[in-house]
Amino acid sequence: MESIKNRKTIRKYSSREVSDELLNRLLSEAARTQTMGNLQLYSVVVTRSAEGKEKLGPAHFNQPMVKNAPVVLTICADFNRTSTWCRNRKAEPGYDNLLSFFNASIDALLYTQTFCNLAEEEGLGYCYLGTTVYMPQMIIDALQLPQLVMPVATITLGWPDEDPALTDRLPSDAFVHQEQYNDYTPESIDRFYAYKESLEENKHFCEINNKETLAQIFTDIRYTTKDNEAMSAGLMEALKKQGFIKPQSVIRA
């Protein structure tokens, strides 16, 4: 798959339609990805309408591509369908727990990446929105997700109307460990992050934000402790409401 070497995040889309035929084919083909127990523990909500995108916008900090993309896909960890199947086949499901959420999330993310690879092979562009898990309750409400269904990924999709530069990546030596995990030293950190920190755009980020290092951009501005803790609390609350985490009072040893 040669195109993976040139993969780019696309945030601007042309007015060209993404046909139902093409979209449905890609959604179907992506289901050939790996899945736990062959259960396909995911569901995809397709949003095309302006009204639907308007409802989803605030959950994604009103990023313009949510409203402007022809298609928005919300991929959910879904144990509702499997549990309903079990109950209708004289089997009692036990999937209202954290492990099941993780299993379904892994399934959903494997499906998401496979879909993205297939879409890119067709010439489509997409943007993966990490904001999906920041304020999940807003998405749950907008899409009317039942219990045991949790949004884990969002993709904006369309035909590209831009050709951005490739973003930098760490060398494989930075994340590949042979036989066992080898912890990082100051010297190896210097080596692995040298290129990223030398880029003019990253130096510019530091300058305009009055930060000494690029790492401070992430810790002090982009992903702060305060925001992480607040959104973690919201995520936990949503998981409880969706039935993946039981109230502490009913947990038994």
XYZ file of N, CA, C and O in Angstrom, residues 12-181:
680
model
N -10.033 20.231 4.212
C -10.819 21.005 3.246
C -11.254 20.082 2.120
O -10.436 19.352 1.559
N -12.558 20.146 1.803
C -13.131 19.217 0.843
C -13.829 19.965 -0.287
O -14.386 21.044 -0.091
N -13.809 19.361 -1.469
C -14.511 19.937 -2.608
C -16.008 19.668 -2.469
O -16.449 18.915 -1.592
N -16.779 20.255 -3.354
C -18.238 20.069 -3.327
C -18.659 18.767 -4.012
O -19.855 18.443 -4.041
N -17.715 18.026 -4.533
C -18.024 16.768 -5.211
C -18.657 15.777 -4.242
O -18.193 15.603 -3.117
N -19.705 15.141 -4.693
C -20.450 14.208 -3.846
C -19.668 12.920 -3.608
O -18.955 12.436 -4.473
N -19.805 12.396 -2.394
C -19.353 11.036 -2.097
C -20.586 10.152 -2.237
O -21.506 10.212 -1.419
N -20.619 9.370 -3.279
C -21.842 8.621 -3.584
C -22.149 7.586 -2.518
O -21.236 7.049 -1.865
N -23.424 7.281 -2.363
C -23.833 6.215 -1.445
C -23.210 4.888 -1.854
O -22.817 4.083 -1.009
N -23.141 4.659 -3.162
C -22.584 3.398 -3.659
C -21.134 3.225 -3.216
O -20.755 2.164 -2.707
N -20.326 4.270 -3.389
C -18.922 4.187 -2.988
C -18.790 4.064 -1.483
O -18.046 3.217 -0.978
N -19.510 4.905 -0.753
C -19.412 4.883 0.700
C -19.836 3.531 1.255
O -19.137 2.945 2.109
N -20.946 3.008 0.786
C -21.431 1.729 1.294
C -20.468 0.589 0.960
O -20.289 -0.339 1.760
N -19.845 0.663 -0.200
C -18.866 -0.370 -0.557
C -17.668 -0.336 0.382
O -17.213 -1.377 0.875
N -17.166 0.869 0.665
C -16.020 0.983 1.559
C -16.371 0.545 2.979
O -15.576 -0.133 3.644
N -17.562 0.925 3.445
C -17.998 0.518 4.779
C -18.112 -0.998 4.875
O -17.778 -1.594 5.906
N -18.560 -1.615 3.810
C -18.692 -3.070 3.790
C -17.327 -3.746 3.709
O -17.051 -4.706 4.442
N -16.453 -3.245 2.842
C -15.132 -3.850 2.681
C -14.303 -3.728 3.949
O -13.522 -4.637 4.280
N -14.458 -2.636 4.676
C -13.678 -2.432 5.905
C -14.001 -3.479 6.961
O -13.197 -3.727 7.861
N -15.150 -4.109 6.838
C -15.547 -5.127 7.815
C -14.703 -6.390 7.726
O -14.813 -7.269 8.590
N -13.833 -6.488 6.714
C -12.928 -7.623 6.634
C -11.752 -7.469 7.597
O -10.898 -8.352 7.677
N -11.690 -6.390 8.334
C -10.606 -6.181 9.282
C -10.702 -7.171 10.440
O -11.715 -7.861 10.610
N -9.661 -7.206 11.265
C -9.644 -8.111 12.415
C -10.757 -7.733 13.399
O -11.123 -6.569 13.538
N -11.269 -8.732 14.109
C -12.315 -8.483 15.099
C -12.292 -9.580 16.152
O -12.028 -10.753 15.839
N -12.543 -9.213 17.401
C -12.506 -10.171 18.499
C -13.657 -11.170 18.388
O -14.829 -10.787 18.340
N -13.307 -12.461 18.349
C -14.337 -13.499 18.333
C -15.246 -13.449 17.125
O -16.330 -14.039 17.135
N -14.848 -12.733 16.081
C -15.670 -12.540 14.884
C -17.019 -11.910 15.221
O -18.026 -12.164 14.564
N -17.029 -11.062 16.259
C -18.280 -10.450 16.718
C -18.537 -9.072 16.108
O -19.652 -8.558 16.196
N -17.519 -8.435 15.527
C -17.673 -7.100 14.932
C -18.338 -6.135 15.921
O -19.467 -5.697 15.749
N -17.590 -5.806 16.950
C -18.126 -5.034 18.072
C -18.086 -3.528 17.806
O -17.544 -2.744 18.568
N -18.685 -3.128 16.690
C -18.698 -1.715 16.316
C -19.971 -1.405 15.538
O -20.617 -2.293 14.970
N -20.322 -0.146 15.530
C -21.365 0.382 14.656
C -20.888 1.720 14.118
O -20.077 2.404 14.764
N -21.381 2.100 12.949
C -21.011 3.357 12.320
C -22.267 4.179 12.074
O -23.228 3.683 11.471
N -22.264 5.416 12.541
C -23.364 6.338 12.266
C -22.903 7.300 11.178
O -21.904 8.004 11.344
N -23.617 7.305 10.058
C -23.294 8.165 8.919
C -24.110 9.447 9.026
O -25.345 9.402 9.115
N -23.439 10.573 9.006
C -24.112 11.873 9.060
C -23.813 12.633 7.779
O -22.652 12.941 7.483
N -24.866 12.941 7.032
C -24.746 13.734 5.811
C -25.492 15.061 5.920
O -25.111 16.041 5.277
N -26.553 15.097 6.702
C -27.414 16.269 6.741
C -26.743 17.429 7.465
O -25.955 17.243 8.408
N -27.087 18.639 7.033
C -26.571 19.844 7.695
C -27.032 19.894 9.144
O -26.281 20.305 10.034
N -28.263 19.453 9.395
C -28.793 19.451 10.759
C -27.999 18.507 11.652
O -27.664 18.843 12.798
N -27.678 17.332 11.125
C -26.914 16.363 11.908
C -25.517 16.866 12.224
O -25.025 16.701 13.347
N -24.870 17.481 11.243
C -23.530 18.026 11.460
C -23.566 19.178 12.460
O -22.641 19.352 13.261
N -24.645 19.962 12.415
C -24.799 21.072 13.360
C -24.862 20.557 14.789
O -24.292 21.159 15.707
N -25.512 19.430 14.996
C -25.615 18.856 16.332
C -24.277 18.309 16.815
O -23.964 18.373 17.999
N -23.498 17.770 15.884
C -22.209 17.179 16.260
C -21.123 18.228 16.458
O -20.149 17.988 17.186
N -21.269 19.371 15.820
C -20.226 20.389 15.828
C -19.678 20.749 17.203
O -18.457 20.731 17.414
N -20.532 21.099 18.172
C -20.012 21.508 19.479
C -19.172 20.450 20.176
O -18.233 20.780 20.909
N -19.469 19.167 19.955
C -18.688 18.099 20.580
C -17.272 18.051 20.031
O -16.371 17.513 20.679
N -17.086 18.626 18.850
C -15.770 18.634 18.206
C -15.203 20.055 18.144
O -14.462 20.395 17.223
N -15.577 20.863 19.146
C -15.078 22.233 19.267
C -15.355 23.055 18.012
O -14.603 23.961 17.672
N -16.460 22.717 17.320
C -16.907 23.451 16.132
C -15.809 23.582 15.073
O -15.705 24.612 14.388
N -15.000 22.538 14.924
C -14.001 22.541 13.866
C -14.717 22.600 12.506
O -15.678 21.862 12.272
N -14.284 23.491 11.612
C -15.021 23.736 10.369
C -15.273 22.497 9.526
O -16.316 22.388 8.867
N -14.336 21.532 9.524
C -14.513 20.384 8.638
C -15.697 19.514 9.028
O -16.219 18.758 8.201
N -16.156 19.616 10.277
C -17.325 18.820 10.668
C -18.557 19.261 9.880
O -19.348 18.433 9.415
N -18.708 20.557 9.689
C -19.860 21.077 8.938
C -19.615 21.050 7.437
O -20.556 20.929 6.648
N -18.367 21.185 7.028
C -18.075 21.343 5.604
C -17.835 20.035 4.871
O -17.945 19.988 3.645
N -17.489 18.977 5.581
C -17.246 17.696 4.916
C -18.560 17.118 4.396
O -19.604 17.246 5.050
N -18.537 16.471 3.239
C -19.763 15.844 2.737
C -20.318 14.772 3.673
O -21.525 14.604 3.793
N -19.404 14.059 4.348
C -19.818 12.946 5.205
C -19.055 13.001 6.517
O -17.859 13.286 6.535
N -19.760 12.742 7.607
C -19.126 12.560 8.912
C -19.498 11.164 9.407
O -20.675 10.798 9.440
N -18.484 10.397 9.758
C -18.702 9.043 10.266
C -18.336 8.999 11.745
O -17.227 9.376 12.119
N -19.249 8.531 12.573
C -18.972 8.310 13.989
C -18.918 6.811 14.221
O -19.913 6.106 14.032
N -17.738 6.323 14.587
C -17.555 4.891 14.799
C -17.657 4.609 16.291
O -16.978 5.246 17.099
N -18.515 3.671 16.639
C -18.833 3.408 18.044
C -18.421 2.003 18.467
O -18.557 1.041 17.704
N -17.934 1.900 19.690
C -17.789 0.603 20.343
C -19.196 0.131 20.692
O -19.921 0.842 21.385
N -19.577 -1.030 20.206
C -20.982 -1.444 20.319
C -21.095 -2.877 20.832
O -20.815 -3.836 20.110
N -21.519 -3.006 22.086
C -21.871 -4.319 22.621
C -23.385 -4.464 22.770
O -23.882 -5.487 23.249
N -24.135 -3.449 22.355
C -25.593 -3.511 22.408
C -26.129 -4.553 21.429
O -26.970 -5.381 21.780
N -25.621 -4.502 20.193
C -26.131 -5.432 19.174
C -25.841 -6.877 19.573
O -26.728 -7.738 19.516
N -24.610 -7.148 19.998
C -24.245 -8.505 20.391
C -25.054 -8.969 21.596
O -25.506 -10.117 21.650
N -25.252 -8.073 22.564
C -26.026 -8.428 23.758
C -27.479 -8.718 23.399
O -28.095 -9.654 23.939
N -28.048 -7.931 22.493
C -29.422 -8.163 22.058
C -29.538 -9.500 21.329
O -30.491 -10.258 21.525
N -28.558 -9.795 20.501
C -28.524 -11.092 19.813
C -28.496 -12.233 20.827
O -29.239 -13.221 20.698
N -27.655 -12.102 21.852
C -27.567 -13.147 22.872
C -28.908 -13.362 23.560
O -29.374 -14.505 23.708
N -29.516 -12.264 24.008
C -30.790 -12.390 24.736
C -31.878 -13.006 23.862
O -32.780 -13.689 24.368
N -31.812 -12.756 22.561
C -32.806 -13.316 21.648
C -32.474 -14.740 21.220
O -33.217 -15.345 20.447
N -31.354 -15.253 21.729
C -30.968 -16.630 21.409
C -30.749 -17.443 22.684
O -29.931 -18.351 22.730
N -31.512 -17.107 23.730
C -31.490 -17.849 24.992
C -30.095 -17.885 25.621
O -29.674 -18.891 26.193
N -29.371 -16.771 25.486
C -28.041 -16.647 26.088
C -28.011 -15.358 26.890
O -28.542 -14.340 26.451
N -27.416 -15.397 28.065
C -27.381 -14.228 28.938
C -26.033 -13.514 28.793
O -24.998 -14.046 29.212
N -26.008 -12.313 28.213
C -24.738 -11.605 27.998
C -24.195 -11.007 29.288
O -24.957 -10.615 30.173
N -22.890 -10.909 29.365
C -22.240 -10.281 30.518
C -21.211 -9.274 30.050
O -20.035 -9.360 30.409
N -21.674 -8.307 29.248
C -20.747 -7.396 28.587
C -20.906 -5.948 29.057
O -20.469 -5.022 28.376
N -21.498 -5.778 30.223
C -21.659 -4.444 30.804
C -20.504 -4.178 31.765
O -20.692 -4.026 32.967
N -19.286 -4.123 31.228
C -18.104 -3.973 32.063
C -16.985 -3.311 31.262
O -17.064 -3.185 30.037
N -15.955 -2.908 31.973
C -14.869 -2.146 31.364
C -14.095 -2.960 30.336
O -13.704 -2.436 29.287
N -13.860 -4.244 30.625
C -13.150 -5.088 29.669
C -13.880 -5.127 28.336
O -13.266 -5.035 27.262
N -15.192 -5.242 28.379
C -15.973 -5.295 27.144
C -15.873 -3.980 26.371
O -15.834 -3.981 25.135
N -15.825 -2.873 27.094
C -15.641 -1.586 26.420
C -14.303 -1.554 25.686
O -14.226 -1.122 24.530
N -13.254 -2.025 26.349
C -11.943 -2.035 25.699
C -11.958 -2.954 24.469
O -11.410 -2.611 23.406
N -12.554 -4.125 24.595
C -12.620 -5.045 23.463
C -13.359 -4.420 22.286
O -12.919 -4.501 21.129
N -14.495 -3.792 22.578
C -15.278 -3.166 21.515
C -14.559 -1.951 20.934
O -14.636 -1.690 19.727
N -13.848 -1.212 21.783
C -13.091 -0.050 21.298
C -11.987 -0.476 20.345
O -11.750 0.164 19.311
N -11.297 -1.548 20.693
C -10.236 -2.048 19.813
C -10.828 -2.472 18.476
O -10.301 -2.147 17.409
N -11.934 -3.190 18.511
C -12.617 -3.571 17.272
C -12.963 -2.339 16.441
O -12.747 -2.306 15.227
N -13.530 -1.330 17.101
C -13.978 -0.123 16.401
C -12.806 0.629 15.775
O -12.902 1.138 14.655
N -11.685 0.690 16.486
C -10.529 1.417 15.970
C -9.835 0.649 14.850
O -9.324 1.255 13.892
N -9.803 -0.679 14.940
C -9.281 -1.470 13.829
C -10.129 -1.240 12.577
O -9.598 -1.059 11.469
N -11.441 -1.232 12.754
C -12.340 -0.975 11.627
C -12.096 0.419 11.058
O -12.039 0.605 9.834
N -11.934 1.398 11.939
C -11.721 2.777 11.506
C -10.473 2.897 10.643
O -10.499 3.516 9.569
N -9.363 2.318 11.103
C -8.132 2.436 10.343
C -8.225 1.710 9.005
O -7.735 2.213 7.985
N -8.864 0.556 8.991
C -9.033 -0.165 7.730
C -9.868 0.648 6.762
O -9.540 0.750 5.568
N -10.951 1.247 7.259
C -11.777 2.098 6.402
C -10.962 3.258 5.841
O -11.057 3.575 4.648
N -10.166 3.895 6.685
C -9.354 5.030 6.237
C -8.394 4.618 5.129
O -8.230 5.330 4.131
N -7.750 3.473 5.286
C -6.829 2.997 4.254
C -7.554 2.750 2.933
O -7.055 3.121 1.855
N -8.726 2.144 3.010
C -9.501 1.875 1.798
C -9.973 3.170 1.141
O -9.934 3.311 -0.085
N -10.419 4.122 1.963
C -10.897 5.401 1.428
C -9.779 6.145 0.709
O -9.987 6.731 -0.363
N -8.591 6.112 1.291
C -7.464 6.814 0.688
C -7.065 6.172 -0.640
O -6.662 6.864 -1.583
N -7.181 4.853 -0.732
C -6.882 4.172 -1.987
C -7.831 4.617 -3.095
O -7.482 4.580 -4.280
N -9.031 5.061 -2.724
C -10.011 5.543 -3.701
C -9.804 7.014 -4.054
O -10.528 7.562 -4.892
N -8.854 7.661 -3.377
C -8.616 9.076 -3.627
C -9.357 10.005 -2.697
O -9.251 11.237 -2.818
N -10.102 9.462 -1.757
C -10.815 10.283 -0.787
C -9.845 10.830 0.257
O -8.787 10.265 0.506
N -10.236 11.941 0.869
C -9.471 12.504 1.966
C -10.273 12.425 3.244
O -11.512 12.384 3.217
N -9.570 12.413 4.364
C -10.278 12.307 5.636
C -9.476 12.974 6.739
O -8.271 13.223 6.613
N -10.181 13.252 7.824
C -9.539 13.767 9.031
C -10.066 12.965 10.212
O -11.285 12.851 10.407
N -9.162 12.400 10.972
C -9.517 11.665 12.190
C -9.633 12.670 13.329
O -8.694 13.419 13.599
N -10.787 12.698 13.989
C -11.027 13.672 15.050
C -10.825 13.023 16.416
O -11.642 12.220 16.873
N -9.737 13.384 17.075
C -9.478 12.869 18.418
C -10.420 13.429 19.457
O -10.473 12.937 20.588
N -11.187 14.441 19.074
C -12.115 15.081 20.014
C -13.288 14.185 20.396
O -14.034 14.521 21.326
N -13.454 13.072 19.725
C -14.611 12.200 19.974
C -14.733 11.782 21.433
O -15.841 11.694 21.974
N -13.601 11.513 22.084
C -13.649 11.043 23.473
C -13.538 12.194 24.473
O -13.515 11.950 25.683
N -13.484 13.436 23.993
C -13.367 14.561 24.919
C -14.702 14.885 25.589
O -14.772 15.108 26.781
N -15.756 14.938 24.784
C -17.090 15.235 25.316
C -18.093 14.238 24.736
O -18.996 14.599 23.978
N -17.932 12.969 25.082
C -18.732 11.919 24.444
C -20.232 12.043 24.680
O -21.021 11.634 23.835
N -20.623 12.600 25.831
C -22.055 12.666 26.122
C -22.798 13.509 25.091
O -23.945 13.209 24.743
N -22.149 14.544 24.570
C -22.785 15.368 23.551
C -23.038 14.559 22.280
O -24.073 14.713 21.621
N -22.102 13.686 21.940
C -22.271 12.837 20.760
C -23.333 11.773 21.024
O -24.160 11.475 20.162
N -23.299 11.193 22.208
C -24.309 10.201 22.591
C -25.714 10.783 22.458
O -26.620 10.142 21.901
N -25.884 12.005 22.939
C -27.196 12.651 22.863
C -27.576 12.983 21.422
O -28.725 12.755 21.000
N -26.615 13.510 20.650
C -26.899 13.910 19.273
C -27.290 12.715 18.413
O -28.173 12.817 17.550
N -26.650 11.577 18.648
C -26.880 10.389 17.821
C -27.832 9.395 18.458
O -28.114 8.342 17.878
N -28.318 9.717 19.662
C -29.269 8.867 20.379
C -28.731 7.446 20.541
O -29.392 6.455 20.232
N -27.520 7.370 21.065
C -26.885 6.065 21.249
C -27.439 5.377 22.490
O -27.481 5.977 23.565
N -27.846 4.124 22.393
C -28.364 3.393 23.554
C -27.224 2.923 24.450
O -26.044 3.102 24.133
N -27.581 2.296 25.564
C -26.561 1.753 26.455
C -25.729 0.696 25.735
O -26.185 0.034 24.807
N -24.492 0.572 26.184
C -23.491 -0.326 25.620
C -23.063 0.075 24.207
O -22.531 -0.738 23.444
N -23.299 1.353 23.865
C -22.772 1.931 22.626
C -22.054 3.212 23.002
O -22.634 4.085 23.653
N -20.790 3.327 22.601
C -19.949 4.444 23.009
C -19.153 4.966 21.812
O -18.464 4.183 21.141
N -19.219 6.261 21.515
C -18.431 6.794 20.396
C -16.946 6.777 20.733
O -16.541 7.178 21.826
N -16.134 6.304 19.794
C -14.690 6.254 20.031
C -13.882 6.917 18.923
O -12.703 7.228 19.119
N -14.477 7.125 17.745
C -13.732 7.755 16.653
C -14.695 8.487 15.730
O -15.850 8.067 15.561
N -14.212 9.564 15.140
C -14.980 10.308 14.148
C -14.083 10.600 12.954
O -12.926 10.989 13.114
N -14.640 10.421 11.768
C -13.934 10.689 10.521
C -14.749 11.676 9.698
O -15.941 11.452 9.453
N -14.126 12.792 9.293
C -14.744 13.633 8.261
C -14.196 13.150 6.929
O -13.012 12.845 6.800
N -15.060 13.078 5.918
C -14.710 12.395 4.678
C -15.189 13.178 3.460
O -16.306 13.708 3.450
N -14.349 13.247 2.447
C -14.736 13.885 1.193
C -13.588 13.866 0.207
O -12.523 13.311 0.468
N -13.824 14.484 -0.942
C -12.779 14.595 -1.948
C -11.898 15.782 -1.603
O -12.393 16.869 -1.334
N -10.586 15.614 -1.569
C -9.688 16.679 -1.098
C -9.775 17.958 -1.919
O -9.898 17.919 -3.142
N -9.719 19.078 -1.216
C -9.623 20.387 -1.848
C -8.386 21.111 -1.331
O -8.368 22.341 -1.235
N -7.385 20.349 -0.960
C -6.111 20.887 -0.501
C -5.061 19.793 -0.631
O -5.381 18.610 -0.761
N -3.802 20.194 -0.610
C -2.698 19.241 -0.674
C -1.647 19.668 0.342
O -0.598 20.203 -0.019
N -1.919 19.423 1.619
C -0.998 19.884 2.662
C 0.311 19.110 2.646
O 0.405 18.020 2.075
N 1.301 19.679 3.278
C 2.594 19.009 3.393
C 2.473 17.815 4.344
O 1.603 17.772 5.218
N 3.361 16.852 4.164
C 3.415 15.722 5.079
C 3.847 16.207 6.462
O 4.748 17.049 6.580
N 3.230 15.681 7.492
C 3.661 16.007 8.843
C 4.795 15.071 9.264
O 4.934 13.973 8.734
N 5.585 15.529 10.216
C 6.751 14.754 10.627
C 6.346 13.538 11.454
O 5.268 13.498 12.047
N 7.210 12.555 11.475
C 7.023 11.358 12.292
C 8.356 11.012 12.975
O 9.439 11.274 12.426
N 8.254 10.422 14.157
C 9.443 9.945 14.847
C 10.052 8.777 14.069
O 9.326 8.012 13.424
N 11.369 8.598 14.145
C 11.985 7.426 13.501
C 11.531 6.148 14.203
O 11.185 6.162 15.391
N 11.526 5.047 13.479
C 11.034 3.793 14.062
C 11.844 3.374 15.277
O 11.313 2.711 16.190
N 13.111 3.746 15.343
C 13.920 3.418 16.512
C 13.351 4.021 17.793
O 13.643 3.533 18.895
N 12.531 5.046 17.648
C 11.965 5.711 18.821
C 10.855 4.890 19.469
O 10.565 5.076 20.659
N 10.244 3.997 18.713
C 9.109 3.257 19.276
C 9.191 1.748 19.106
O 8.345 1.014 19.623
N 10.186 1.250 18.402
C 10.351 -0.195 18.248
C 11.381 -0.687 19.258
O 12.505 -0.185 19.302
N 10.969 -1.656 20.075
C 11.841 -2.213 21.115
C 12.079 -3.687 20.807
O 11.133 -4.428 20.535
N 13.314 -4.120 20.867
C 13.662 -5.500 20.563
C 13.684 -6.354 21.840
O 14.414 -6.060 22.770
N 12.844 -7.369 21.844
C 12.775 -8.371 22.910
C 12.150 -7.859 24.204
O 11.370 -8.543 24.844
N 12.510 -6.653 24.624
C 11.923 -6.079 25.836
C 11.924 -4.565 25.702
O 12.581 -4.008 24.826
N 11.149 -3.925 26.568
C 11.055 -2.462 26.529
C 12.345 -1.861 27.076
O 12.782 -2.182 28.175
